[in-house]
Short mmCIF file of C-alpha atoms in Angstrom, two decimals:
data_model
loop_
_atom_site.label_atom_id
_atom_site.label_comp_id
_atom_site.label_asym_id
_atom_site.label_seq_id
_atom_site.Cartn_x
_atom_site.Cartn_y
_atom_site.Cartn_z
CA MET T 4 -0.04 -0.04 -0.43
CA GLY T 5 2.70 1.98 0.63
CA ASP T 6 2.61 5.37 2.86
CA PHE T 7 -0.30 6.12 3.75
CA ILE T 8 -2.79 7.01 7.19
CA LYS T 9 -5.93 4.77 7.66
CA PHE T 10 -9.22 5.66 9.59
CA LEU T 11 -9.76 2.12 11.51
CA GLY T 12 -12.80 4.23 13.19
CA THR T 13 -14.33 7.77 13.48
CA ALA T 14 -16.47 7.04 16.08
CA GLY T 15 -16.73 10.01 18.20
CA ALA T 16 -19.32 9.95 21.20
CA ARG T 17 -19.66 7.65 24.10
CA PHE T 18 -22.83 6.33 22.53
CA VAL T 19 -21.64 6.23 18.91
CA VAL T 20 -18.44 4.00 20.79
CA THR T 21 -20.47 2.09 22.99
CA ARG T 22 -23.36 0.69 20.05
CA GLN T 23 -20.39 0.55 17.46
CA LEU T 24 -22.50 2.96 15.63
CA ARG T 25 -18.50 3.78 13.85
CA ALA T 26 -15.59 1.63 15.03
CA SER T 27 -13.59 3.40 17.09
CA GLY T 28 -9.87 1.73 16.09
CA GLY T 29 -8.06 5.11 16.03
CA VAL T 30 -5.98 5.90 13.16
CA TRP T 31 -3.15 3.47 11.86
CA ILE T 32 0.54 5.89 10.30
CA ALA T 33 2.24 3.50 7.75
CA PHE T 34 5.46 5.50 6.51
CA GLN T 35 9.08 4.43 4.66
CA GLY T 36 8.25 0.96 7.03
CA THR T 37 7.64 2.50 10.24
CA ALA T 38 3.50 1.60 11.60
CA LEU T 39 2.56 4.22 14.16
CA HIS T 40 -1.18 3.49 15.85
CA LEU T 41 -2.95 6.59 17.03
CA ASP T 42 -5.48 6.89 19.84
CA PRO T 43 -6.49 3.07 19.66
CA GLY T 44 -9.73 2.82 21.00
CA PRO T 45 -12.46 0.21 21.37
CA GLY T 46 -12.04 -2.98 18.66
CA ALA T 47 -8.64 -1.06 17.42
CA LEU T 48 -6.73 -4.91 17.35
CA VAL T 49 -10.32 -6.43 15.56
CA ARG T 50 -10.44 -3.14 13.13
CA ALA T 51 -6.57 -3.91 12.39
CA LEU T 52 -6.19 -7.90 11.63
CA SER T 53 -10.10 -7.12 9.87
CA SER T 54 -8.15 -4.46 7.64
CA LYS T 55 -8.03 -5.12 3.94
CA PRO T 56 -5.08 -6.36 3.34
CA PRO T 57 -4.73 -7.09 7.23
CA LEU T 58 -2.73 -4.43 9.46
CA ASP T 59 -0.61 -6.56 12.47
CA PRO T 60 0.07 -5.13 15.21
CA ALA T 61 3.25 -7.43 15.71
CA THR T 62 4.84 -4.91 12.89
CA LEU T 63 4.23 -1.93 15.00
CA SER T 64 7.29 0.46 15.78
CA GLY T 65 5.18 3.06 18.39
CA VAL T 66 1.35 3.46 19.71
CA ALA T 67 0.99 7.38 20.36
CA LEU T 68 -2.52 8.61 22.33
CA SER T 69 -3.64 11.74 22.48
CA HIS T 70 -5.23 11.01 25.97
CA ARG T 71 -6.28 8.95 28.31
CA HIS T 72 -10.21 8.78 27.79
CA LEU T 73 -11.93 5.44 26.44
CA ASP T 74 -13.29 6.03 23.26
CA HIS T 75 -9.17 6.73 22.16
CA SER T 76 -7.83 4.05 25.16
CA GLY T 77 -9.21 1.42 25.37
CA ASP T 78 -7.41 -1.41 22.94
CA LEU T 79 -4.14 0.90 24.19
CA ASN T 80 -3.14 -2.27 26.49
CA ILE T 81 -3.82 -5.26 24.15
CA ILE T 82 -2.25 -3.14 21.05
CA VAL T 83 0.99 -2.40 22.98
CA GLU T 84 1.14 -6.02 24.36
CA ALA T 85 0.44 -7.20 19.74
CA MET T 86 3.79 -4.70 19.66
CA THR T 87 5.72 -6.56 22.06
CA GLN T 88 5.15 -10.05 21.05
CA GLY T 89 3.12 -10.45 23.60
CA ALA T 90 5.24 -9.10 26.45
CA THR T 91 8.34 -11.50 25.22
CA ARG T 92 10.69 -9.27 23.67
CA VAL T 93 11.62 -5.42 24.56
CA ARG T 94 10.40 -3.28 21.77
CA GLY T 95 8.84 -1.01 20.76
CA HIS T 96 8.06 3.28 21.85
CA LEU T 97 5.12 4.46 23.21
CA PHE T 98 3.68 7.90 23.30
CA VAL T 99 1.77 9.39 25.92
CA PRO T 100 0.43 12.69 27.84
CA GLN T 101 1.57 12.58 32.03
CA ASP T 102 -1.58 12.31 33.35
CA ALA T 103 -2.17 8.45 31.42
CA LEU T 104 0.42 6.94 33.67
CA GLU T 105 -1.25 8.60 37.18
CA GLY T 106 -4.09 7.76 39.35
CA GLU T 107 -5.37 4.86 37.16
CA PRO T 108 -2.83 4.74 34.55
CA VAL T 109 -4.17 3.33 31.12
CA ILE T 110 -0.88 1.21 30.40
CA PHE T 111 -0.60 -1.54 32.51
CA ARG T 112 2.55 -1.21 34.37
CA TYR T 113 4.14 -4.70 33.33
CA LEU T 114 3.80 -3.57 29.85
CA ARG T 115 5.93 -0.79 30.28
CA GLU T 116 9.29 -2.62 31.27
CA HIS T 117 9.17 -4.42 27.73
CA LEU T 118 9.18 -0.86 25.76
CA GLU T 119 12.48 0.41 24.21
CA GLY T 120 11.14 4.15 24.78
CA LEU T 121 8.39 5.69 27.08
CA HIS T 122 8.25 9.29 26.12
CA ILE T 123 5.97 11.34 27.35
CA LEU T 124 3.96 14.56 25.50
CA VAL T 125 4.17 18.04 26.26
CA GLU T 126 2.96 20.76 24.59
CA GLY T 127 5.86 22.42 21.96
CA GLY T 128 7.39 18.61 21.61
CA GLU T 129 8.90 17.28 18.58
CA TYR T 130 9.44 12.93 18.23
CA THR T 131 11.30 10.86 16.14
CA LEU T 132 10.03 7.02 15.51
CA GLY T 133 12.75 6.09 12.73
CA PRO T 134 12.05 8.28 9.22
CA LEU T 135 8.90 9.69 11.34
CA ARG T 136 8.74 13.16 12.57
CA PHE T 137 5.87 14.76 13.96
CA ALA T 138 5.19 17.23 17.23
CA THR T 139 2.20 18.39 19.85
CA PRO T 140 1.92 21.84 19.71
CA LEU T 141 -0.71 22.32 21.76
CA ARG T 142 -1.79 21.43 25.02
CA HIS T 143 -5.74 21.41 24.39
CA VAL T 144 -8.61 22.51 26.73
CA HIS T 145 -10.01 18.87 27.55
CA GLY T 146 -11.35 17.27 30.30
CA VAL T 147 -7.61 15.69 30.77
CA GLU T 148 -4.22 16.25 29.79
CA THR T 149 -4.69 16.57 25.69
CA TYR T 150 -2.11 16.91 22.48
CA GLY T 151 -2.95 17.24 18.92
CA PHE T 152 -0.25 15.99 16.53
CA LYS T 153 1.73 17.71 13.16
CA PHE T 154 2.72 14.53 11.04
CA PHE T 155 6.51 15.85 8.60
CA PHE T 156 6.04 14.03 5.41
CA PRO T 157 7.98 14.93 2.23
CA GLN T 158 4.94 15.96 0.44
CA GLY T 159 3.72 18.09 3.40
CA VAL T 160 2.55 18.22 6.95
CA VAL T 161 -0.36 16.05 8.72
CA ALA T 162 -2.49 17.46 11.03
CA PHE T 163 -4.96 16.09 13.82
CA VAL T 164 -6.90 18.34 16.04
CA THR T 165 -7.87 15.97 18.61
CA ASP T 166 -10.34 16.31 20.87
CA THR T 167 -10.61 20.43 22.11
CA GLN T 168 -12.96 23.13 23.42
CA PHE T 169 -12.10 25.28 20.18
CA THR T 170 -10.02 28.26 21.12
CA GLU T 171 -8.04 30.38 18.71
CA LYS T 172 -5.02 29.27 19.60
CA LEU T 173 -5.53 26.58 17.32
CA PHE T 174 -5.53 28.80 14.62
CA SER T 175 -1.15 29.25 14.70
CA ALA T 176 -0.76 25.53 16.56
CA TYR T 177 -2.20 23.93 13.54
CA ALA T 178 -0.96 26.92 10.51
CA GLY T 179 0.65 25.35 7.29
CA SER T 180 -1.23 22.12 7.69
CA ASP T 181 -1.24 20.81 4.36
CA VAL T 182 -4.11 18.42 5.38
CA LEU T 183 -5.88 19.19 8.90
CA VAL T 184 -7.98 16.14 10.11
CA ILE T 185 -10.73 17.69 12.40
CA HIS T 186 -12.31 15.96 15.30
CA THR T 187 -15.36 17.45 14.89
CA LEU T 188 -17.59 15.82 17.42
CA ARG T 189 -20.97 17.69 17.12
CA LEU T 190 -23.06 19.55 14.64
CA GLU T 191 -23.77 22.74 16.46
CA ARG T 192 -21.95 24.47 19.27
CA SER T 193 -23.22 23.84 22.94
CA ASP T 194 -22.21 26.08 26.01
CA HIS T 195 -22.31 23.05 27.84
CA PRO T 196 -18.62 23.23 30.63
CA ASP T 197 -18.62 19.34 29.79
CA LEU T 198 -18.81 19.17 26.09
CA LEU T 199 -14.97 19.80 25.88
CA HIS T 200 -15.40 19.46 21.91
CA LEU T 201 -15.29 21.05 18.56
CA SER T 202 -18.77 21.51 16.15
CA VAL T 203 -19.00 22.17 12.67
CA PRO T 204 -18.70 25.75 12.97
CA ASP T 205 -15.47 25.27 14.85
CA ALA T 206 -14.61 23.55 12.16
CA GLU T 207 -15.08 25.57 9.38
CA LEU T 208 -13.29 28.60 11.69
CA LEU T 209 -10.53 26.55 11.39
CA ILE T 210 -10.46 25.36 7.43
CA ARG T 211 -10.85 29.41 6.62
CA GLU T 212 -7.83 30.35 8.93
CA ILE T 213 -5.71 27.43 7.91
CA ARG T 214 -5.83 27.13 4.47
CA PRO T 215 -4.91 23.48 4.37
CA ARG T 216 -5.34 21.55 0.83
CA LEU T 217 -7.49 19.01 2.53
CA ALA T 218 -9.66 18.70 5.18
CA ILE T 219 -10.92 15.96 6.72
CA LEU T 220 -13.72 15.52 9.34
CA THR T 221 -13.56 12.84 12.08
CA HIS T 222 -14.78 11.55 15.17
CA PHE T 223 -18.40 12.28 14.49
CA GLY T 224 -21.04 11.97 17.78
CA MET T 225 -24.69 11.37 17.18
CA THR T 226 -25.93 15.11 16.04
CA ILE T 227 -23.51 14.70 12.90
CA LEU T 228 -24.14 11.03 12.27
CA ARG T 229 -28.30 12.07 12.06
CA LYS T 230 -27.41 14.73 8.87
CA LYS T 231 -25.20 12.15 6.95
CA PRO T 232 -21.38 14.11 7.19
CA TRP T 233 -20.74 13.57 4.00
CA GLU T 234 -23.30 16.06 2.81
CA VAL T 235 -21.68 18.48 5.84
CA ALA T 236 -18.63 17.85 4.25
CA GLU T 237 -19.81 18.48 0.69
CA ARG T 238 -21.58 22.06 2.54
CA LEU T 239 -18.27 22.93 4.04
CA SER T 240 -16.08 22.90 0.54
CA GLU T 241 -18.27 24.82 -1.09
CA ARG T 242 -18.37 27.43 1.87
CA CYS T 243 -14.51 27.63 2.63
CA GLY T 244 -13.38 26.85 -0.86
CA VAL T 245 -11.47 23.45 0.81
CA PRO T 246 -11.75 20.51 -0.23
CA THR T 247 -13.18 18.95 2.81
CA VAL T 248 -14.06 15.12 2.94
CA ALA T 249 -15.82 13.31 6.23
CA ALA T 250 -13.65 10.51 6.94
CA HIS T 251 -15.58 6.74 6.95
CA ASP T 252 -14.06 3.88 8.65
CA GLY T 253 -11.17 2.55 6.32
CA LEU T 254 -10.98 5.65 4.35
CA VAL T 255 -6.98 5.60 3.16
CA LEU T 256 -4.90 9.13 3.18
CA ASP T 257 -1.63 8.45 0.36
CA LEU T 258 1.20 10.26 2.00
CA GLY T 259 2.32 10.45 -1.54
CA SER T 260 -0.48 12.24 -2.89
CA LEU T 261 -2.25 13.20 0.27
CA SER T 262 -5.18 12.39 -1.85
CA VAL T 263 -8.14 10.27 -0.06
CA ARG T 264 -9.37 6.84 -1.44
CA SER T 265 -12.43 5.24 -0.36
CA GLY T 266 -12.17 1.47 2.05
CA LYS T 267 -15.86 1.14 1.73
CA ALA T 268 -18.72 3.27 0.75
CA GLN T 269 -19.41 6.11 3.07
CA GLY T 270 -21.79 5.70 6.12
CA THR T 271 -20.17 1.89 6.41
CA GLY T 272 -18.06 0.14 8.83
CA GLY T 273 -15.21 -1.63 7.54
#
């Protein structure tokens, strides 16, 4: 498949995840022989192995976690166990916020002993995993310690604006992104203090300000699923003048061309 990013899940809100209306397997990044699994939520192991062609977690070089919430970390331990060959080898790297290791840690202690490297994410941090380079430009406004990512590829920068309340700091943090992946949980904004997530109007502000070559919406809640995310994306494309697509389970971003190709029909899992 060459160098690619594959969406193993596009579920956002707890009810979308618990009912598996969309899968919650996170994102698989493959670049020059190095593979990184980002946010392996519930079902990530099954989604990877049932992918076409299969994606084998035993071949991973690393796992990265934007934050500790269950929809992002549910399969973290089994994915790390697979990466370390059933915890029989010291292998692979884990990139997590500090609070993922504290209180009720989301990664078992015995697995940490089998990692080549355990790396703590910080605002402004820069990281390498073989040929893969990425940064965490900003600590997001969310209920727990949360970071977004900018990945640097020869063809351009692919940014993941993960879970967060909207703030104008996002503009400068993700400036220069060629592909902007936006966790767009809600159809409309909410003033509820517990709903620290981006909405479609927030996504529109980000797209208009940053002007990426391509915007990808993902991490959908119920309100946006009911309105058909692909139709929402089409309207954003028309309003912003930036090609915008709604991710579906199985969507692939080709890192050679920075273009997307479909794994399955829109609105389905896979």
